[in-house]
CSV table of C-alpha atoms and ligand atoms in Angstrom, one decimal:
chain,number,residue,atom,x,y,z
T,135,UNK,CA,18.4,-6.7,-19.4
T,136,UNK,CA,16.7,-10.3,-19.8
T,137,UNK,CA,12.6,-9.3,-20.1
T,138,UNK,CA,11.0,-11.8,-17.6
T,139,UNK,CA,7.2,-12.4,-17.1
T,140,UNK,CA,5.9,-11.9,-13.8
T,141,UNK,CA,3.1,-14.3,-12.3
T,142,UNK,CA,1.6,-13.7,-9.2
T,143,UNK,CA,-0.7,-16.6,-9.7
T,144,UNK,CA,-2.9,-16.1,-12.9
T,145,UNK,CA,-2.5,-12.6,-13.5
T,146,UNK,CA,0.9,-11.5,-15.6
T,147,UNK,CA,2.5,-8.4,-14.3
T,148,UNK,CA,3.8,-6.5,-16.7
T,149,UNK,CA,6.1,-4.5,-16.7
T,150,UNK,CA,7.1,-6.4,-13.6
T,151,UNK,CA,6.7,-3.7,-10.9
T,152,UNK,CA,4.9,-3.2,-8.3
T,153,UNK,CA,3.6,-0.6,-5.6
T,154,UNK,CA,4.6,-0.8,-2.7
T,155,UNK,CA,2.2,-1.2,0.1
T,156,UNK,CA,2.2,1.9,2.1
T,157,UNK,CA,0.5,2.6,5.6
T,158,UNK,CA,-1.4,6.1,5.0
T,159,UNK,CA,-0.5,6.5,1.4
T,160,UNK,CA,-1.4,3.8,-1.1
T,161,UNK,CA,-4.8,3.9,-0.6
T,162,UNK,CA,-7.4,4.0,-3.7
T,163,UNK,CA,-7.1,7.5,-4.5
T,164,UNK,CA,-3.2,7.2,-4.8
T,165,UNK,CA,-3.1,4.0,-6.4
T,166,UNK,CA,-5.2,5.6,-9.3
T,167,UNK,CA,-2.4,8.4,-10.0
T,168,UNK,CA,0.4,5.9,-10.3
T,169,UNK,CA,-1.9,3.9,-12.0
T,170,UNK,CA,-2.5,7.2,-14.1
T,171,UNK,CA,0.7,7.5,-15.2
T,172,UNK,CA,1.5,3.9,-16.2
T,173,UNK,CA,-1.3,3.3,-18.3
T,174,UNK,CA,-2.6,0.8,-15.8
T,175,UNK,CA,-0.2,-1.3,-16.1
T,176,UNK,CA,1.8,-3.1,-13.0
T,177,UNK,CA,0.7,-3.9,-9.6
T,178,UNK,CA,-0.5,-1.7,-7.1
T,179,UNK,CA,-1.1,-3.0,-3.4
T,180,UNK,CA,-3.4,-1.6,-0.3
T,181,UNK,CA,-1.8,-0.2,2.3
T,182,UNK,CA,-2.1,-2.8,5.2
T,183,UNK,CA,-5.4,-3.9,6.4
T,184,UNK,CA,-5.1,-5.7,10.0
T,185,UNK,CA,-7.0,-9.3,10.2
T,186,UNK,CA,-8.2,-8.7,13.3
T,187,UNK,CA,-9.8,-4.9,12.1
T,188,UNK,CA,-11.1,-6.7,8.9
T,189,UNK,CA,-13.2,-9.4,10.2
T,190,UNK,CA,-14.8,-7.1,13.0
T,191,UNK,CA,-15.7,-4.9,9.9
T,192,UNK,CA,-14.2,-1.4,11.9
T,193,UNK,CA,-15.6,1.1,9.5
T,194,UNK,CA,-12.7,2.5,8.8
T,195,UNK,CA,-10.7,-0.8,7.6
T,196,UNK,CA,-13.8,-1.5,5.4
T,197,UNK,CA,-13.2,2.2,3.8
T,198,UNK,CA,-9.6,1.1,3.2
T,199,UNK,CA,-9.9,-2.0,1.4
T,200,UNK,CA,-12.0,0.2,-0.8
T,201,UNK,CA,-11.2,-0.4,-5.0
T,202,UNK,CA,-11.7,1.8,-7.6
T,203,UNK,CA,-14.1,0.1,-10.0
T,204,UNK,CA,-11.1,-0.6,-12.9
T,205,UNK,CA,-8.4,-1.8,-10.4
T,206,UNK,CA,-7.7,-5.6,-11.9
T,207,UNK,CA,-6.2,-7.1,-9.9
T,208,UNK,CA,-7.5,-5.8,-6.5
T,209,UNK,CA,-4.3,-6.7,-4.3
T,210,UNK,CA,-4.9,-6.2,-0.6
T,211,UNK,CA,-2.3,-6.2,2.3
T,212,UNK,CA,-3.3,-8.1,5.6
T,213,UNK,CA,-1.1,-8.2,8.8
T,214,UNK,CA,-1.8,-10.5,11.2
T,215,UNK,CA,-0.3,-12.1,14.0
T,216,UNK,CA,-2.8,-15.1,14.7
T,217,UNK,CA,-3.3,-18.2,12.5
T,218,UNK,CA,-6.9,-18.4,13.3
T,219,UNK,CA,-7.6,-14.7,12.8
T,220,UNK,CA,-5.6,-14.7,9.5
T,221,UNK,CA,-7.5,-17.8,8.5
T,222,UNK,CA,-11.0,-16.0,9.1
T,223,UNK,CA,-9.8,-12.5,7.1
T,224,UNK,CA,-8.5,-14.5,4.2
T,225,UNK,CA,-12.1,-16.1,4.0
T,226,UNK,CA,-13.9,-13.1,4.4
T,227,UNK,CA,-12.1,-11.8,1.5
T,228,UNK,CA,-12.7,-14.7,-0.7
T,229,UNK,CA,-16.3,-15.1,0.3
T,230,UNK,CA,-17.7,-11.3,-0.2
T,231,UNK,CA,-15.3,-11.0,-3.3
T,232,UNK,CA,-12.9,-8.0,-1.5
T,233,UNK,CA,-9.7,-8.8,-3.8
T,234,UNK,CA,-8.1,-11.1,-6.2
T,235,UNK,CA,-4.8,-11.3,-4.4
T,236,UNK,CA,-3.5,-11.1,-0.9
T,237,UNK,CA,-0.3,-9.8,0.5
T,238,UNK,CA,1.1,-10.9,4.1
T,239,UNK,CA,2.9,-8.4,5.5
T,240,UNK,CA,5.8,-9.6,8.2
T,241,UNK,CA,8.0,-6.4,7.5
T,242,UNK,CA,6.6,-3.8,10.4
T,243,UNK,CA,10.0,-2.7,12.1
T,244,UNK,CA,7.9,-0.8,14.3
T,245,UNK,CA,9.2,-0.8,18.4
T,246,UNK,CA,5.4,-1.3,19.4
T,247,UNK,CA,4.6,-4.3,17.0
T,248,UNK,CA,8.1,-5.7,17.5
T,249,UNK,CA,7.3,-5.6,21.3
T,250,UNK,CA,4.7,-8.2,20.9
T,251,UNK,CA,6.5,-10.3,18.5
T,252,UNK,CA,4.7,-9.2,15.9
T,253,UNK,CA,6.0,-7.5,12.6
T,254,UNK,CA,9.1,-8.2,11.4
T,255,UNK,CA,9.8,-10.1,14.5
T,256,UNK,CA,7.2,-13.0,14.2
T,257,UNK,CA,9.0,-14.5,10.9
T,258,UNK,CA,11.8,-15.7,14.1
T,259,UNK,CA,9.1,-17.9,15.1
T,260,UNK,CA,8.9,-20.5,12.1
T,261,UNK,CA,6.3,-22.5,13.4
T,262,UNK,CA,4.1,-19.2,13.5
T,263,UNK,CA,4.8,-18.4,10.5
T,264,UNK,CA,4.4,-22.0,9.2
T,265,UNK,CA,0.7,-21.5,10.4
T,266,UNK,CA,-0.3,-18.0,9.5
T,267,UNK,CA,0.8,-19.2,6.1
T,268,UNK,CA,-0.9,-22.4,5.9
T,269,UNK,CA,-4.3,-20.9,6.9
T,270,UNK,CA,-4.1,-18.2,4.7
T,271,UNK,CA,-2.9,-20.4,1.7
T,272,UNK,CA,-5.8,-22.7,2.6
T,273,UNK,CA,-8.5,-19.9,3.0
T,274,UNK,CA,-7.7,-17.9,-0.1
T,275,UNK,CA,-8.8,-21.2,-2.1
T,276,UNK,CA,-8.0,-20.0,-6.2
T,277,UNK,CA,-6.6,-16.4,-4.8
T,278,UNK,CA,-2.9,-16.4,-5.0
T,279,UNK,CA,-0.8,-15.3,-1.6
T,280,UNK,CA,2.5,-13.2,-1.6
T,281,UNK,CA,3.8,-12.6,1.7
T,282,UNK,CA,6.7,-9.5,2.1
T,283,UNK,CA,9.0,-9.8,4.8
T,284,UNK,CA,12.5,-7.8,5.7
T,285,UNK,CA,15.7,-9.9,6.2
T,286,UNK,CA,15.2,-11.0,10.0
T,287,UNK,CA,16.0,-8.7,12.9
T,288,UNK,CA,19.3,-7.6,12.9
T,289,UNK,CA,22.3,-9.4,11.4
T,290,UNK,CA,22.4,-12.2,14.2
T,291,UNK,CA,19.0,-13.0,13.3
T,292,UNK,CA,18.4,-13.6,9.8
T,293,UNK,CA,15.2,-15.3,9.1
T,294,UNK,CA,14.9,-14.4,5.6
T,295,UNK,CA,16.0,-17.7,3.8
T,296,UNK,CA,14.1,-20.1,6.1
T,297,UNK,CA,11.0,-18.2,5.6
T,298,UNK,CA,11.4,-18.2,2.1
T,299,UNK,CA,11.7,-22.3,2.0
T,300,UNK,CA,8.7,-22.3,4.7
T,301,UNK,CA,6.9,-19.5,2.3
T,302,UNK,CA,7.7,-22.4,-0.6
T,303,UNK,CA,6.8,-25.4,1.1
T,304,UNK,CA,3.0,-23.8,2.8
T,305,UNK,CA,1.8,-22.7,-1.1
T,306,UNK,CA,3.0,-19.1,-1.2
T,307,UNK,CA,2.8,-17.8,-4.8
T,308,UNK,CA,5.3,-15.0,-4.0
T,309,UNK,CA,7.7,-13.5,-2.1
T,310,UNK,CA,9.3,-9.9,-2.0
T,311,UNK,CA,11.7,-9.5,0.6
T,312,UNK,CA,13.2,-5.7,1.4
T,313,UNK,CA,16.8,-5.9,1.9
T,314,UNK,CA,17.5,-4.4,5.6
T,315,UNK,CA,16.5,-6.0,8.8
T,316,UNK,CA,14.5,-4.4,11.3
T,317,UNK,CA,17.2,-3.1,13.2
T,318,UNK,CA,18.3,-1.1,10.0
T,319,UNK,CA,14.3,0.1,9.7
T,320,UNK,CA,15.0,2.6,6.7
T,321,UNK,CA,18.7,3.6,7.7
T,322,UNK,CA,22.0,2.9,5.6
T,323,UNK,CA,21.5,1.3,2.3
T,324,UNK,CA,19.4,-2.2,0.9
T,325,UNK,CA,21.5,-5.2,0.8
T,326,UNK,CA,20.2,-6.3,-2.9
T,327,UNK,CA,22.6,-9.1,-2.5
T,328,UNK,CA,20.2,-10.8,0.0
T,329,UNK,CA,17.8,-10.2,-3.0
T,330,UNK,CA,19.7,-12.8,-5.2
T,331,UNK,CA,20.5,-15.0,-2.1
T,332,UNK,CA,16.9,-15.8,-1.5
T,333,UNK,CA,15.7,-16.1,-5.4
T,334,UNK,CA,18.7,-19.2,-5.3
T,335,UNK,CA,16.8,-20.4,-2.0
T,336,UNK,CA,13.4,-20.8,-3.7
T,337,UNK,CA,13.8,-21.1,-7.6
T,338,UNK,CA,10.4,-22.4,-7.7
T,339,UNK,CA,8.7,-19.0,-6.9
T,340,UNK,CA,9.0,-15.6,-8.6
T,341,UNK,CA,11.2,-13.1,-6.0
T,342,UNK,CA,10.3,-9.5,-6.0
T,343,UNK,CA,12.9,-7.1,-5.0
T,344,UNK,CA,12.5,-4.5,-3.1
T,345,UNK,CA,14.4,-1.3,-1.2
T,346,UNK,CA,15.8,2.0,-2.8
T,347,UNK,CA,14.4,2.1,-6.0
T,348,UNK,CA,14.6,5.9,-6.9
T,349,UNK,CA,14.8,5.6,-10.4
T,350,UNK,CA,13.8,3.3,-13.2
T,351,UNK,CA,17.3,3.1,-13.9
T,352,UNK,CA,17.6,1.5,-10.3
T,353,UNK,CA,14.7,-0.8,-11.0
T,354,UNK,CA,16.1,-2.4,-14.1
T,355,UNK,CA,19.8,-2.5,-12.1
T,356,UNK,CA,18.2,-4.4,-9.5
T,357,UNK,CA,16.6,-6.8,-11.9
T,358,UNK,CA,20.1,-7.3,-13.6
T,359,UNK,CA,21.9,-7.5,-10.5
T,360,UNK,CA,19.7,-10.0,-8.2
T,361,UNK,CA,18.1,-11.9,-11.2
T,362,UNK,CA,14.7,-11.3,-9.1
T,363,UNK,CA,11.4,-11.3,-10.7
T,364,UNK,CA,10.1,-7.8,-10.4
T,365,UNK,CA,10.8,-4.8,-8.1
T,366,UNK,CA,8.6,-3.2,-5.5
T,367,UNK,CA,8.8,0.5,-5.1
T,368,UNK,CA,8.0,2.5,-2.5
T,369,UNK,CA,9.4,5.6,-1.1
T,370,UNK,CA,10.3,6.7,-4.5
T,371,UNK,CA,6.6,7.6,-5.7
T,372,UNK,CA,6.3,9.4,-2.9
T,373,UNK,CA,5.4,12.8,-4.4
T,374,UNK,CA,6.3,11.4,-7.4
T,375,UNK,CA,3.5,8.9,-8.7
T,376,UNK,CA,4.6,9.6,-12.5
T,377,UNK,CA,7.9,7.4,-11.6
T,378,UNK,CA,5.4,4.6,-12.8
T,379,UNK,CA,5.4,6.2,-16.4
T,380,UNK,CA,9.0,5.8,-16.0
T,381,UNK,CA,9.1,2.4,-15.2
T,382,UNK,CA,6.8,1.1,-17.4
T,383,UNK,CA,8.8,3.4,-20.5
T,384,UNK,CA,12.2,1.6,-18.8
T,385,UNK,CA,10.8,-2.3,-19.2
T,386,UNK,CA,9.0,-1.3,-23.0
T,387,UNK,CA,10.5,-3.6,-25.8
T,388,UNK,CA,13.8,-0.8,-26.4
T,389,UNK,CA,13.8,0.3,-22.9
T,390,UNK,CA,16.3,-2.2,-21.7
T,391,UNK,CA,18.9,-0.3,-21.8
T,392,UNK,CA,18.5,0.7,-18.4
T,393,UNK,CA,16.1,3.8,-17.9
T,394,UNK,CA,16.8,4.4,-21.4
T,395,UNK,CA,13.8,6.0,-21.8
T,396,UNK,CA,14.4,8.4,-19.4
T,397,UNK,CA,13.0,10.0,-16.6
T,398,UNK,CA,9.9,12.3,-16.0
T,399,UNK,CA,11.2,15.6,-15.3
T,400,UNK,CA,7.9,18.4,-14.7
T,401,UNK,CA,7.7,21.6,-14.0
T,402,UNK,CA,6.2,22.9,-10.9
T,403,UNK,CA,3.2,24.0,-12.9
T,404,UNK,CA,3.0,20.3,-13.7
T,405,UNK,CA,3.7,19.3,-10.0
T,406,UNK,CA,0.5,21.3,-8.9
T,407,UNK,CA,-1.8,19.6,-11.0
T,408,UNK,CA,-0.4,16.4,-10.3
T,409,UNK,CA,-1.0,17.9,-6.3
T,410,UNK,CA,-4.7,18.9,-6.9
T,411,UNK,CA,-5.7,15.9,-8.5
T,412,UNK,CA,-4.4,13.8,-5.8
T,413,UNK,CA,-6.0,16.1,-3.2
T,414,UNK,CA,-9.1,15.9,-5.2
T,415,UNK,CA,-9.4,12.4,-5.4
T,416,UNK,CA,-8.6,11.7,-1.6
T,417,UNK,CA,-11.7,14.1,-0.8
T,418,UNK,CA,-13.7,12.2,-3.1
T,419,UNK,CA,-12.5,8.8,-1.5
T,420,UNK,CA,-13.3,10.2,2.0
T,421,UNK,CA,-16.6,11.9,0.9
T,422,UNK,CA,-15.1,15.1,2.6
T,423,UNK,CA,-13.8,18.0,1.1
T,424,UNK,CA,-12.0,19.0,4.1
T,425,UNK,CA,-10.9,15.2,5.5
T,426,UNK,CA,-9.3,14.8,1.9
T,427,UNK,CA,-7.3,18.1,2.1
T,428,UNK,CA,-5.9,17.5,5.1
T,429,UNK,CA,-5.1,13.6,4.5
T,430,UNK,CA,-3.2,15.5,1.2
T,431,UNK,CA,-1.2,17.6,3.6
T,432,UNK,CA,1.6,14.7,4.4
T,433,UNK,CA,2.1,14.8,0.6
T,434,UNK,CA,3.4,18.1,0.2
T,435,UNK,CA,6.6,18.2,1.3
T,436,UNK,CA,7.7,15.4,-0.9
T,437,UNK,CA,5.9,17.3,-4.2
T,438,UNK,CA,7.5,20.3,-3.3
T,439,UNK,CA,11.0,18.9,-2.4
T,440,UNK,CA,13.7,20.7,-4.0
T,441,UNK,CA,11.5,23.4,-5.8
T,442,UNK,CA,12.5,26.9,-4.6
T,443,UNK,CA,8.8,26.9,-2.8
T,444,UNK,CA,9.9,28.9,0.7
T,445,UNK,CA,9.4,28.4,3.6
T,446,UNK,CA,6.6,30.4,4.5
T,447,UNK,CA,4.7,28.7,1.4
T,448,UNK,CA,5.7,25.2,2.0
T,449,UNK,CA,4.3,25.9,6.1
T,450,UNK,CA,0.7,27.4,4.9
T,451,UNK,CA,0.3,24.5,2.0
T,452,UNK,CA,1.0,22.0,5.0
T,453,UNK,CA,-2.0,23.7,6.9
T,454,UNK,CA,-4.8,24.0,3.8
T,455,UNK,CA,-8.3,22.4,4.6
T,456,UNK,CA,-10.1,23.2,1.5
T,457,UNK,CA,-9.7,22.5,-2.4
T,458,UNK,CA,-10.2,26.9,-3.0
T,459,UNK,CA,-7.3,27.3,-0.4
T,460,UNK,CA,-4.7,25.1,-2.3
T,461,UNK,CA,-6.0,25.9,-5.4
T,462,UNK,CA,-4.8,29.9,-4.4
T,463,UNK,CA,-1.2,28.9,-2.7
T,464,UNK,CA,-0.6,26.5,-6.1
T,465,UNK,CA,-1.2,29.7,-8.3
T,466,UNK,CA,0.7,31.9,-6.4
T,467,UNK,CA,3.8,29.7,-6.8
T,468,UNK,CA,6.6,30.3,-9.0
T,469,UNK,CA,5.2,27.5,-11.9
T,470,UNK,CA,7.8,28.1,-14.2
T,471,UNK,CA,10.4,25.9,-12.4
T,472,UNK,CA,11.6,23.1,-14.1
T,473,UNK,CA,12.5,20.0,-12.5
T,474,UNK,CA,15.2,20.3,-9.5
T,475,UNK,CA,18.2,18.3,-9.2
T,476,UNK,CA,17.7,18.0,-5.7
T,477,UNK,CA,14.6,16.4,-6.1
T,478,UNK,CA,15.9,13.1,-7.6
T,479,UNK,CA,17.1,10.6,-4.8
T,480,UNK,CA,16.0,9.0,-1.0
T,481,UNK,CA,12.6,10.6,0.0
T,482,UNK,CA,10.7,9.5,2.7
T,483,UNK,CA,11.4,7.3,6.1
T,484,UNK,CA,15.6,7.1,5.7
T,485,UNK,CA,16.4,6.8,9.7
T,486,UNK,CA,17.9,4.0,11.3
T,487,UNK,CA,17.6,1.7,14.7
T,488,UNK,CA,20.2,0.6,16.6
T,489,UNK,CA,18.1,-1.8,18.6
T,490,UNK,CA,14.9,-3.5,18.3
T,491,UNK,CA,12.3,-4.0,21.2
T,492,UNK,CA,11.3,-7.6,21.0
T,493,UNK,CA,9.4,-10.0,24.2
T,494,UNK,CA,11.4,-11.2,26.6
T,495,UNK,CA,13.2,-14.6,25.8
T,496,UNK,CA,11.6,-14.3,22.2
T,497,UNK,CA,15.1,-15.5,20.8
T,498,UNK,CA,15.5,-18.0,22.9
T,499,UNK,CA,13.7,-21.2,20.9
T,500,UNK,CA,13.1,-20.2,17.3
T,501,UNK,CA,10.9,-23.5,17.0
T,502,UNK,CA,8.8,-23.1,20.0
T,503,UNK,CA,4.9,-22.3,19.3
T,504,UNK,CA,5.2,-19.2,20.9
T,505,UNK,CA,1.8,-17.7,19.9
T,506,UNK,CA,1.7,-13.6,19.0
T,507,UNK,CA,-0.6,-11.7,21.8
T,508,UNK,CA,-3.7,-10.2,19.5
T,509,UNK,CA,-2.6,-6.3,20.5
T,510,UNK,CA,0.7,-7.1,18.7
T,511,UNK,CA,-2.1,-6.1,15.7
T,512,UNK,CA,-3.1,-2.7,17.1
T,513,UNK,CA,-2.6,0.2,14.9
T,514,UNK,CA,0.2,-0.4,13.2
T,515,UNK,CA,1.4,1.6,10.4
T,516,UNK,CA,4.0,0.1,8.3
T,517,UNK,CA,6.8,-2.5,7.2
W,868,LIG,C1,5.2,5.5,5.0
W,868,LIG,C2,5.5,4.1,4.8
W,868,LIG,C3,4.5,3.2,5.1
W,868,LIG,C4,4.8,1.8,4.9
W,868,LIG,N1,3.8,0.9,5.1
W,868,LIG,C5,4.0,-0.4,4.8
W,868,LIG,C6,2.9,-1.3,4.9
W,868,LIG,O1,1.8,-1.0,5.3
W,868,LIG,N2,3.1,-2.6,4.6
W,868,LIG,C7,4.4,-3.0,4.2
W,868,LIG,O2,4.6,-4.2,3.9
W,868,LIG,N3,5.4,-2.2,4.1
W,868,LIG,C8,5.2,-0.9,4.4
W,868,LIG,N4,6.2,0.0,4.2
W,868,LIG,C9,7.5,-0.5,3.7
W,868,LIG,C10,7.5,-0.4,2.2
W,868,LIG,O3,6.5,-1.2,1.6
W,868,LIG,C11,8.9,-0.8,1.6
W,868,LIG,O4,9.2,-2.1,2.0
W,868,LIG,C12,10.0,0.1,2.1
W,868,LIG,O5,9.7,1.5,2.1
W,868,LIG,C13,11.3,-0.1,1.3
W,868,LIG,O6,11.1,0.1,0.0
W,868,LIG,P1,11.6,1.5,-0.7
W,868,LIG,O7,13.1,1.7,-0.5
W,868,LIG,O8,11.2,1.4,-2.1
W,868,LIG,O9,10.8,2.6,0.0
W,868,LIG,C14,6.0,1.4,4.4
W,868,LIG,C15,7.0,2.3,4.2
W,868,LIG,C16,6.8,3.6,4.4
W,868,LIG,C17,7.9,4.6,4.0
């Protein structure tokens, strides 16, 4: 494996790895465990703050763009589907100091955002995308701009490449592109091949790599494989945060053998601390015991996965409101397990589309200036 240095504008990411954003997990409280267990090191993105949210300061947008005092560099997520809107976020961010680098998100395969034209299907639009781009390059001033997209649609309508050059041409410091289209949303496997196909399409900026990265080992395969940049991961720290650890142990100076250095493997009784920590830092984050606890509970089916929990265990964990009450079910388990086999591999979102719901005639003109109605922004969760 070839070290590289990854830039996303002045700041050096290394090892070259980043978080993934993730709607309704990688808020502050999570990014601190991964951060945790990599020693601070790497890049660890917001979950996705709508523009639209943002600039009308909704209370709870303002609670998500929230940084713990030590994150360097604070990397927010925006999605937006107007140029104007996107423009005014960007500035926002700039003026009151919110982060030092922003993330465009045109990866949402979901049907309601698509609907509108919005998501993973606005990148069609090149014109669009031209302008959301230019105004958020423009806005951000000295604050570099990724943008993270998915490879088009379905396999008729690729847009991947020509957003890359368009990305290239409007500014963009950096691009990380998930290998499936949106028809594919998280079914069959990532096309990494797409991966290497867009870093020959724009040489001039770093690529980052991204879809089914369970492993370290997978991470440094990828690099080797698509000669991208750096590697985005996200379903794999879910319920696994210490997969960080891994990945910086896999790109140290003698890692490069591949996940040489090996993986995390704890025992349940390490699992549940790494489970009340998180819980305690989400009720900390939300100023509310109880909110916290159950924000925790969509987390504990991916710490628990292949530990012999039961079923009966794994249903009243999944219903706890209070730090005591999952403190007693986490004691009561069977600590002594070590590490499953079973727990290694896909986690998360891993279903597939067949079709995706876009406006009528939106494939039609890819140049036209189409504009992106505003409730194409609605509460959208994901990419
Ligand atoms: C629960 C969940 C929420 C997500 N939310 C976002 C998001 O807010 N923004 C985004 O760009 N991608 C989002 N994604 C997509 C991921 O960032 C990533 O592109 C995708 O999961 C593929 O990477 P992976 O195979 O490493 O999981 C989300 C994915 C999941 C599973």
């Amino acid at each position: 494996m070839t070290q590289t240095q990854l830039k996303v504008g002045p700041y050096t990411v290394q090892p070259p790895v980043v978080l993934a954003p993730m709607a309704g997990i990688t808020n502050a409280p999570f990014r601190t465990l991964c951060r945790e267990f990599s020693g601070g090191k790497g890049l660890f993105v917001s979950e996705m703050i709508t523009t639209r949210a943002l600039v009308e300061r909704d209370a709870k947008t303002m609670r998500l763009i929230h940084f713990d005092g030590t994150e360097k560099p604070r990397s927010i997520q925006l999605y937006g589907v107007d140029p104007v809107t996107v423009g005014k976020a960007v500035r926002m961010i700039v003026d009151e100091d919110l982060a030092d680098h922003i993330d465009l998100n045109f990866g949402c395969p979901v049907p309601k955002v698509t609907r509108k034209g919005g998501g993973s299907a606005l990148p069609y639009k090149r014109n669009l995308l031209r302008a959301i781009l230019r105004e958020a390059v423009t806005g951000a001033g000295p604050l570099p701009v990724t943008m993270k997209m998915r490879k088009g649609i379905d396999d008729d309508h690729i847009t991947y490449l020509d957003a890359g050059r368009i990305a290239v041409e409007e500014g963009v410091t950096a691009i990380a592109l998930h290998g499936r289209t949106a028809a594919q949303h998280y079914g069959g496997t990532a096309d990494w091949d797409a991966i290497a196909r867009l870093k020959e399409t724009v040489p001039e900026i770093p690529v980052l790599g991204n879809g089914d990265i369970w492993s370290a080992e997978d991470a440094v395969r990828m690099m080797d494989r698509t000669g991208c940049d750096g590697v985005v991961v996200g379903r794999g720290c879910l319920g696994r945060p210490w997969l960080f650890g891994d990945l910086v142990a896999a790109f140290a100076p003698g890692g490069e053998t591949g996940g040489g250095a090996g993986s995390a493997r704890p025992t349940l009784k390490e699992v549940a601390g790494v489970m009340r920590r998180h819980a305690e830092l989400l009720a900390e984050w939300l100023e509310d015991e109880e909110r916290g606890v159950i924000d925790f509970r969509k987390h504990v089916a991916w710490y628990t996965k292949g530990f012999s929990v039961g079923s009966e265990m794994r249903k009243r964990l999944a219903i706890t409101s209070s730090l005591a009450e999952l403190d007693d079910l986490l004691a009561g388990l069977d600590l002594d397990q070590e590490w499953p086999p079973g727990a290694d591999g896909p986690r998360g979102r891993t279903s597939g589309r067949n079709r995706v719901v876009l406006p009528d005639g939106w494939l039609a003109d890819p140049y036209d200036c189409a504009g992106v109605t505003a409730d194409a922004e609605l509460d959208t969760s994901g990419g």
